[in-house]
Every structure is written in structure tokens, then in C-alpha cells.
Amino acid sequence: MIDLYGKRFIFFGLSILIFIAGIIGYFVHGGFNLDIQFEGGAIVSLQMEDNKFDTEKAASEVSKAINKKVSAQKSEMTNPTTKEKIHMLVLNVAEKSQNLSSQEVSKTLDAIKKNFKVKKDTQPEIRNVSAFIGQELLGNAMKAAAIVCILIILYLWFRFRTMSGPSAGVFGVVGLLHDAAVMIAVYTIFNIPVNESFIAAILTILGYSMCDTIIIYDRIRENTKLMRKVPIAELVNKSIIQTLGRSINTVLTVLISIATVYGFAAYYDIASVKEFTFPLLVGIASGCYSSIFIASPLWVMWKQYKAKQPTVSNA
């Protein structure tokens, strides 16, 4: 039988390497790449001749022209009168002052006209976005995450009270925090824009990632009754091995489904779907990893530490 618990420090080290890479990415890119909702800025919409334009190239050209962070996406609507489709290029320009100068608007229009087919006589539609909305969303998300963690600890405390409930709950949440940290590290490494999709993905992972941990905990609880004389490390290792196939098959099924959606979004260049599914792919893979290699081994280490502590007896 594979001794996964005996190799726990290798798995801990792998997670630490990811965190260090994330920290390096943070400083290399000068912090998080906050999207317009969190940093404030302006949304510039332009009507195009057709939908055959590259959004990444459009963002790059405008960014070079006005020296600001820019992201771009396509938008399509139908004229209610003529029933013709209207193709729009939407540029998100991050700017703390929220306002673009007339010179910057002119440079934006020139950069797009120079590289793409803009509808004749079109005028840019400009909307200013305050960072307040994003900050409020982030604050509410943090509160939701804290409530989720507390409820998970209480649930695991009650559900697995035969295996020292509070510690099982705490290390289950440590696994969740590990998954959130891995997702954040991936964002800083690849300099991916942090927006409302990222917040939604984090909250989704906090709910989903606990499933694998509960499956392993459940098997540990069953084996505790059957193998009372087996050392705790061996018992947990055996429980992880027994549930390994189920955990991997479940995660692979979910990953294949989400990867299919991501591939569809990438093919049709649907930015909002890509921004939501990519962190989900990372978070779900990390959730399986943390359940097997982080949360359960940490719980065993805690149990062994407590067993070595001298027992206080009443005089």
C-alpha cells in the first residue's frame, strides 16, 4: 500500500512552491491585475462593420496608444427596426480617476480605426465606472466566505464528533483556504484580471471543495470503528487509499465538463465564460489535492501532537 502520509512533506512542499511562485508573480506584475470593476475606469463602446475583429489585438493597440490597462470584448445586438445585427467593440479602460481625457478618447478611436473596420461615422459611447461597486462586492464576498467557513466548521464538528469534531472542521477549512490561495497564486502568476467572475468562482469552490474532504473523513470514521488498534497515521492512509479512486474519478468527470465549457468559450471568444471557468478548473483540481494531501495529513499530525501532550489529572 502506498504510504501517502509518509510523503506528506513532499506534498506540503509542492503547495509552498505554488504559493512562492504566486508571491513572485505578484511583485513581478506590480500587484493584482484588478479589472475595471475593482479599480474604476471607463467603458468605451464602438460600433464595428462586422464581428471579424480580434479583441486581444484591439486591447493591445489601445493600451499602447493611451498607456493604460485595457481589456476588450465583443458585444452583439439587433436593431429592432431593421432587424440588422449591430456589432460592438467594448473596451474596458482601467483608470482611477474614472475619466478619460478628450485626447485619450481621440487616440483610442484612431488606434481602432487604424487596425479595424469601424462603422462609418460612429462615435464612441463612454461610460465611467466607479471602483466603489467592486469594493462593495469584494467586501460582501469576504463576509460570505467567513460565514461559509464558520458553518462548515460547525457542520464538521457535529458530523464527525467521533473523530475530534472541532479539529476535523478546522483542518477541513484549512484545505479550503489552501484552494483559495492556489487560485489567487495562479491569477498573479499569469496576471489574469481579477473581476466579479473570480469572486463567484472562489465562493463556488468553497462550497464544492469540501465534498472530497467529507468523503475521506467519513471513511476514517468508519475505519475507526473497525480498526481500533491501528495507529492513526496508518488508519488515515488506508482510508485515503480506499477513497482515492472515487475522488479522482469524480474530479475528472467535473473537470472534463468544465473544460468542455471553457473550450467552447475559447473557440467563440466568450470572455465572461472563460473568466469564470478557468478559476473553477484550478480550484476543483486543487480541492481534490488538498483533501487528499493537505487536510487529512494535517489532521493526523494534530492528533499525534495532542497524543504526546501530558494528560492533566485532577488532584
Short mmCIF file of C-alpha atoms in Angstrom, two decimals:
data_model
loop_
_atom_site.label_atom_id
_atom_site.label_comp_id
_atom_site.label_asym_id
_atom_site.label_seq_id
_atom_site.Cartn_x
_atom_site.Cartn_y
_atom_site.Cartn_z
CA MET A 1 0.00 0.00 0.00
CA ILE A 2 1.33 3.44 -0.92
CA ASP A 3 2.36 5.46 2.13
CA LEU A 4 0.85 8.83 1.17
CA TYR A 5 1.05 10.12 4.72
CA GLY A 6 4.78 9.35 4.86
CA LYS A 7 5.27 11.56 1.79
CA ARG A 8 3.22 14.42 3.24
CA PHE A 9 6.12 16.88 3.37
CA ILE A 10 6.66 16.46 -0.38
CA PHE A 11 3.03 17.47 -0.97
CA PHE A 12 3.29 20.33 1.52
CA GLY A 13 6.43 21.48 -0.32
CA LEU A 14 4.64 21.42 -3.67
CA SER A 15 1.92 23.70 -2.31
CA ILE A 16 4.52 26.03 -0.81
CA LEU A 17 6.28 26.24 -4.20
CA ILE A 18 2.99 27.31 -5.83
CA PHE A 19 2.49 29.98 -3.15
CA ILE A 20 6.06 31.26 -3.62
CA ALA A 21 5.53 31.40 -7.39
CA GLY A 22 2.33 33.37 -6.73
CA ILE A 23 4.17 35.84 -4.49
CA ILE A 24 6.90 36.27 -7.13
CA GLY A 25 4.21 36.80 -9.77
CA TYR A 26 2.59 39.43 -7.53
CA PHE A 27 5.76 41.51 -7.33
CA VAL A 28 6.79 40.94 -10.96
CA HIS A 29 3.41 42.20 -12.22
CA GLY A 30 3.21 45.01 -9.66
CA GLY A 31 0.28 43.59 -7.68
CA PHE A 32 -3.06 42.14 -8.72
CA ASN A 33 -4.37 42.86 -12.19
CA LEU A 34 -7.62 44.42 -10.98
CA ASP A 35 -10.34 44.70 -13.58
CA ILE A 36 -12.30 47.86 -14.10
CA GLN A 37 -14.95 46.91 -11.51
CA PHE A 38 -12.34 46.97 -8.73
CA GLU A 39 -10.07 49.76 -9.96
CA GLY A 40 -12.54 52.10 -11.62
CA GLY A 41 -12.26 53.44 -15.14
CA ALA A 42 -14.18 53.94 -18.34
CA ILE A 43 -16.06 51.68 -20.74
CA VAL A 44 -15.73 52.73 -24.38
CA SER A 45 -18.11 51.18 -26.92
CA LEU A 46 -17.61 51.41 -30.68
CA GLN A 47 -19.82 50.11 -33.47
CA MET A 48 -17.93 47.90 -35.93
CA GLU A 49 -18.63 46.87 -39.52
CA ASP A 50 -18.69 43.17 -38.60
CA ASN A 51 -17.64 40.79 -35.83
CA LYS A 52 -14.37 39.77 -37.52
CA PHE A 53 -12.01 41.60 -35.19
CA ASP A 54 -9.51 40.35 -32.64
CA THR A 55 -10.34 41.63 -29.15
CA GLU A 56 -6.87 40.90 -27.79
CA LYS A 57 -5.24 42.90 -30.59
CA ALA A 58 -7.75 45.73 -30.09
CA ALA A 59 -6.94 45.88 -26.36
CA SER A 60 -3.21 45.81 -27.09
CA GLU A 61 -3.36 48.61 -29.68
CA VAL A 62 -5.44 50.90 -27.45
CA SER A 63 -3.26 50.13 -24.44
CA LYS A 64 -0.17 51.17 -26.39
CA ALA A 65 -1.90 54.31 -27.64
CA ILE A 66 -3.02 55.66 -24.24
CA ASN A 67 -0.60 53.76 -21.92
CA LYS A 68 -3.33 52.27 -19.69
CA LYS A 69 -4.57 48.78 -18.86
CA VAL A 70 -7.24 47.83 -21.39
CA SER A 71 -9.36 44.73 -21.92
CA ALA A 72 -11.77 44.21 -24.81
CA GLN A 73 -14.77 42.08 -25.64
CA LYS A 74 -17.36 41.70 -28.36
CA SER A 75 -21.00 42.60 -27.99
CA GLU A 76 -23.85 41.98 -30.40
CA MET A 77 -27.41 43.27 -30.52
CA THR A 78 -30.25 43.50 -33.04
CA ASN A 79 -31.73 46.71 -34.41
CA PRO A 80 -35.47 46.44 -33.54
CA THR A 81 -36.44 48.41 -36.65
CA THR A 82 -34.25 46.97 -39.40
CA LYS A 83 -33.58 43.59 -37.66
CA GLU A 84 -29.92 44.02 -38.59
CA LYS A 85 -27.24 42.88 -36.20
CA ILE A 86 -25.12 45.54 -34.57
CA HIS A 87 -21.54 44.54 -33.78
CA MET A 88 -19.86 46.39 -30.92
CA LEU A 89 -16.32 46.51 -29.61
CA VAL A 90 -16.35 47.19 -25.86
CA LEU A 91 -13.12 48.47 -24.33
CA ASN A 92 -12.64 48.49 -20.54
CA VAL A 93 -10.03 51.10 -19.66
CA ALA A 94 -8.77 50.94 -16.07
CA GLU A 95 -8.31 54.48 -14.74
CA LYS A 96 -8.54 55.51 -11.08
CA SER A 97 -9.73 58.99 -11.96
CA GLN A 98 -12.57 57.24 -13.91
CA ASN A 99 -12.46 59.84 -16.68
CA LEU A 100 -10.64 59.71 -20.00
CA SER A 101 -9.38 62.98 -21.43
CA SER A 102 -10.60 64.05 -24.85
CA GLN A 103 -7.08 63.41 -26.16
CA GLU A 104 -7.17 59.82 -24.86
CA VAL A 105 -10.60 59.25 -26.42
CA SER A 106 -9.25 60.55 -29.72
CA LYS A 107 -6.20 58.26 -29.53
CA THR A 108 -8.45 55.30 -28.73
CA LEU A 109 -10.63 55.94 -31.76
CA ASP A 110 -7.59 56.43 -34.02
CA ALA A 111 -5.97 53.19 -32.82
CA ILE A 112 -9.11 51.19 -33.56
CA LYS A 113 -9.76 52.86 -36.94
CA LYS A 114 -6.17 52.20 -37.96
CA ASN A 115 -6.38 48.44 -37.37
CA PHE A 116 -10.05 47.52 -37.75
CA LYS A 117 -13.14 48.31 -39.77
CA VAL A 118 -15.17 50.77 -37.70
CA LYS A 119 -18.73 51.64 -38.72
CA LYS A 120 -18.78 54.84 -40.74
CA ASP A 121 -19.49 58.00 -38.69
CA THR A 122 -19.62 56.03 -35.44
CA GLN A 123 -18.94 57.94 -32.27
CA PRO A 124 -17.53 56.29 -29.11
CA GLU A 125 -20.01 55.79 -26.30
CA ILE A 126 -18.24 56.38 -22.96
CA ARG A 127 -19.44 55.33 -19.50
CA ASN A 128 -17.49 55.94 -16.31
CA VAL A 129 -17.30 53.14 -13.72
CA SER A 130 -16.64 53.69 -10.04
CA ALA A 131 -14.44 51.27 -8.10
CA PHE A 132 -16.95 51.52 -5.24
CA ILE A 133 -19.16 48.79 -6.75
CA GLY A 134 -16.28 46.34 -6.95
CA GLN A 135 -15.09 47.17 -3.43
CA GLU A 136 -18.58 46.62 -2.05
CA LEU A 137 -18.81 43.31 -3.92
CA LEU A 138 -15.42 42.24 -2.56
CA GLY A 139 -16.44 43.18 0.99
CA ASN A 140 -19.67 41.18 0.75
CA ALA A 141 -17.77 38.23 -0.74
CA MET A 142 -15.33 38.26 2.18
CA LYS A 143 -18.23 38.24 4.64
CA ALA A 144 -19.90 35.37 2.75
CA ALA A 145 -16.63 33.39 2.77
CA ALA A 146 -16.20 33.90 6.52
CA ILE A 147 -19.78 32.76 7.20
CA VAL A 148 -19.27 29.71 4.95
CA CYS A 149 -16.10 28.72 6.83
CA ILE A 150 -17.81 29.06 10.23
CA LEU A 151 -20.81 26.98 9.11
CA ILE A 152 -18.52 24.31 7.65
CA ILE A 153 -16.58 24.06 10.92
CA LEU A 154 -19.84 23.72 12.89
CA TYR A 155 -21.17 21.08 10.48
CA LEU A 156 -17.97 19.01 10.53
CA TRP A 157 -17.77 19.42 14.30
CA PHE A 158 -21.23 17.85 14.69
CA ARG A 159 -20.99 15.35 11.81
CA PHE A 160 -17.58 13.96 12.79
CA ARG A 161 -17.65 14.44 16.54
CA THR A 162 -16.30 10.89 16.98
CA MET A 163 -13.03 11.99 15.35
CA SER A 164 -12.47 15.13 17.45
CA GLY A 165 -15.02 17.27 15.57
CA PRO A 166 -13.53 20.77 16.07
CA SER A 167 -10.10 19.81 14.73
CA ALA A 168 -11.67 17.97 11.78
CA GLY A 169 -13.65 21.12 10.98
CA VAL A 170 -10.67 23.45 11.33
CA PHE A 171 -8.39 21.38 9.08
CA GLY A 172 -11.18 20.97 6.56
CA VAL A 173 -11.35 24.77 6.34
CA VAL A 174 -7.54 24.93 6.12
CA GLY A 175 -7.91 22.83 2.97
CA LEU A 176 -10.42 25.36 1.59
CA LEU A 177 -8.09 28.27 2.33
CA HIS A 178 -5.33 26.33 0.58
CA ASP A 179 -7.52 26.04 -2.53
CA ALA A 180 -8.37 29.75 -2.47
CA ALA A 181 -4.67 30.60 -2.09
CA VAL A 182 -3.76 28.38 -5.05
CA MET A 183 -6.38 30.12 -7.21
CA ILE A 184 -5.05 33.54 -6.20
CA ALA A 185 -1.48 32.38 -6.93
CA VAL A 186 -2.46 31.26 -10.42
CA TYR A 187 -4.04 34.66 -11.05
CA THR A 188 -0.88 36.51 -10.00
CA ILE A 189 1.42 34.13 -11.94
CA PHE A 190 -0.49 34.55 -15.22
CA ASN A 191 -1.54 38.16 -14.49
CA ILE A 192 -5.21 37.31 -15.09
CA PRO A 193 -7.67 40.18 -14.48
CA VAL A 194 -9.43 39.90 -11.11
CA ASN A 195 -13.13 40.65 -11.55
CA GLU A 196 -16.58 39.55 -10.39
CA SER A 197 -16.17 36.16 -12.12
CA PHE A 198 -13.21 35.42 -9.87
CA ILE A 199 -15.28 36.21 -6.77
CA ALA A 200 -18.08 33.91 -7.96
CA ALA A 201 -15.57 31.13 -8.67
CA ILE A 202 -13.95 31.43 -5.23
CA LEU A 203 -17.33 31.12 -3.48
CA THR A 204 -18.23 28.14 -5.69
CA ILE A 205 -15.00 26.37 -4.80
CA LEU A 206 -15.54 27.00 -1.08
CA GLY A 207 -18.79 25.08 -1.38
CA TYR A 208 -17.63 22.31 -3.70
CA SER A 209 -14.13 21.59 -2.44
CA MET A 210 -15.34 20.27 0.92
CA CYS A 211 -17.03 17.24 -0.74
CA ASP A 212 -13.81 15.24 -1.14
CA THR A 213 -12.73 16.02 2.42
CA ILE A 214 -16.08 14.80 3.78
CA ILE A 215 -15.77 11.54 1.81
CA ILE A 216 -12.34 10.87 3.33
CA TYR A 217 -13.48 11.89 6.82
CA ASP A 218 -16.46 9.55 6.50
CA ARG A 219 -14.20 6.62 5.64
CA ILE A 220 -11.87 7.50 8.53
CA ARG A 221 -14.85 7.44 10.90
CA GLU A 222 -15.97 4.02 9.60
CA ASN A 223 -12.47 2.56 9.81
CA THR A 224 -12.01 3.92 13.32
CA LYS A 225 -14.74 1.56 14.49
CA LEU A 226 -13.30 -1.41 12.54
CA MET A 227 -9.59 -0.92 13.25
CA ARG A 228 -9.35 0.35 16.81
CA LYS A 229 -5.77 -0.86 17.38
CA VAL A 230 -4.33 0.51 14.12
CA PRO A 231 -2.15 3.65 14.51
CA ILE A 232 -3.94 6.82 13.42
CA ALA A 233 -1.47 7.57 10.58
CA GLU A 234 -1.92 4.10 9.08
CA LEU A 235 -5.69 4.26 9.50
CA VAL A 236 -5.94 7.62 7.70
CA ASN A 237 -3.56 6.48 4.96
CA LYS A 238 -5.69 3.38 4.40
CA SER A 239 -8.86 5.50 4.34
CA ILE A 240 -7.36 7.85 1.74
CA ILE A 241 -6.29 4.93 -0.46
CA GLN A 242 -9.76 3.37 -0.20
CA THR A 243 -11.43 6.58 -1.40
CA LEU A 244 -8.72 7.62 -3.87
CA GLY A 245 -10.36 6.09 -6.92
CA ARG A 246 -13.72 7.67 -6.15
CA SER A 247 -12.18 11.10 -5.53
CA ILE A 248 -10.13 11.07 -8.73
CA ASN A 249 -12.99 9.78 -10.90
CA THR A 250 -15.40 12.39 -9.51
CA VAL A 251 -12.98 15.24 -10.04
CA LEU A 252 -12.03 14.09 -13.53
CA THR A 253 -15.70 13.98 -14.52
CA VAL A 254 -16.25 17.53 -13.28
CA LEU A 255 -13.02 18.78 -14.85
CA ILE A 256 -13.92 17.30 -18.23
CA SER A 257 -17.33 19.01 -18.10
CA ILE A 258 -15.89 22.40 -17.18
CA ALA A 259 -13.00 22.06 -19.65
CA THR A 260 -15.57 21.45 -22.39
CA VAL A 261 -17.37 24.67 -21.48
CA TYR A 262 -14.03 26.51 -21.37
CA GLY A 263 -13.08 25.14 -24.80
CA PHE A 264 -16.44 26.27 -26.20
CA ALA A 265 -15.95 29.75 -24.71
CA ALA A 266 -12.38 29.94 -26.01
CA TYR A 267 -13.46 28.93 -29.52
CA TYR A 268 -16.18 31.57 -29.65
CA ASP A 269 -14.14 34.08 -27.64
CA ILE A 270 -16.68 34.50 -24.82
CA ALA A 271 -14.57 36.31 -22.23
CA SER A 272 -17.06 36.20 -19.33
CA VAL A 273 -17.40 32.38 -19.54
CA LYS A 274 -13.65 31.89 -19.85
CA GLU A 275 -13.02 34.11 -16.83
CA PHE A 276 -15.46 32.06 -14.75
CA THR A 277 -14.49 28.54 -15.87
CA PHE A 278 -10.70 28.92 -15.72
CA PRO A 279 -10.51 29.54 -11.95
CA LEU A 280 -13.05 26.73 -11.46
CA LEU A 281 -10.70 24.30 -13.23
CA VAL A 282 -7.83 25.34 -10.98
CA GLY A 283 -9.92 25.37 -7.79
CA ILE A 284 -11.54 21.96 -8.31
CA ALA A 285 -8.21 20.28 -9.08
CA SER A 286 -6.72 21.98 -6.02
CA GLY A 287 -9.72 20.90 -3.90
CA CYS A 288 -9.10 17.22 -4.66
CA TYR A 289 -5.38 17.69 -3.97
CA SER A 290 -5.90 19.45 -0.64
CA SER A 291 -8.45 16.88 0.58
CA ILE A 292 -6.03 14.01 -0.02
CA PHE A 293 -2.63 15.55 0.63
CA ILE A 294 -3.21 18.56 2.92
CA ALA A 295 -6.28 18.44 5.20
CA SER A 296 -6.16 14.78 6.25
CA PRO A 297 -2.37 14.62 6.90
CA LEU A 298 -2.54 17.88 8.89
CA TRP A 299 -5.35 16.38 11.00
CA VAL A 300 -3.21 13.30 11.71
CA MET A 301 -0.24 15.48 12.70
CA TRP A 302 -2.50 17.39 15.08
CA LYS A 303 -3.85 14.17 16.62
CA GLN A 304 -0.31 12.84 17.11
CA TYR A 305 0.76 16.14 18.66
CA LYS A 306 -2.18 16.08 21.09
CA ALA A 307 -1.45 12.43 21.99
CA LYS A 308 2.08 13.41 23.07
CA GLN A 309 0.84 16.16 25.37
CA PRO A 310 0.82 15.22 29.07
CA THR A 311 -2.65 14.46 30.42
CA VAL A 312 -3.82 16.82 33.19
CA SER A 313 -5.41 14.82 36.01
CA ASN A 314 -7.48 16.17 38.84
CA ALA A 315 -5.76 16.00 42.22
#
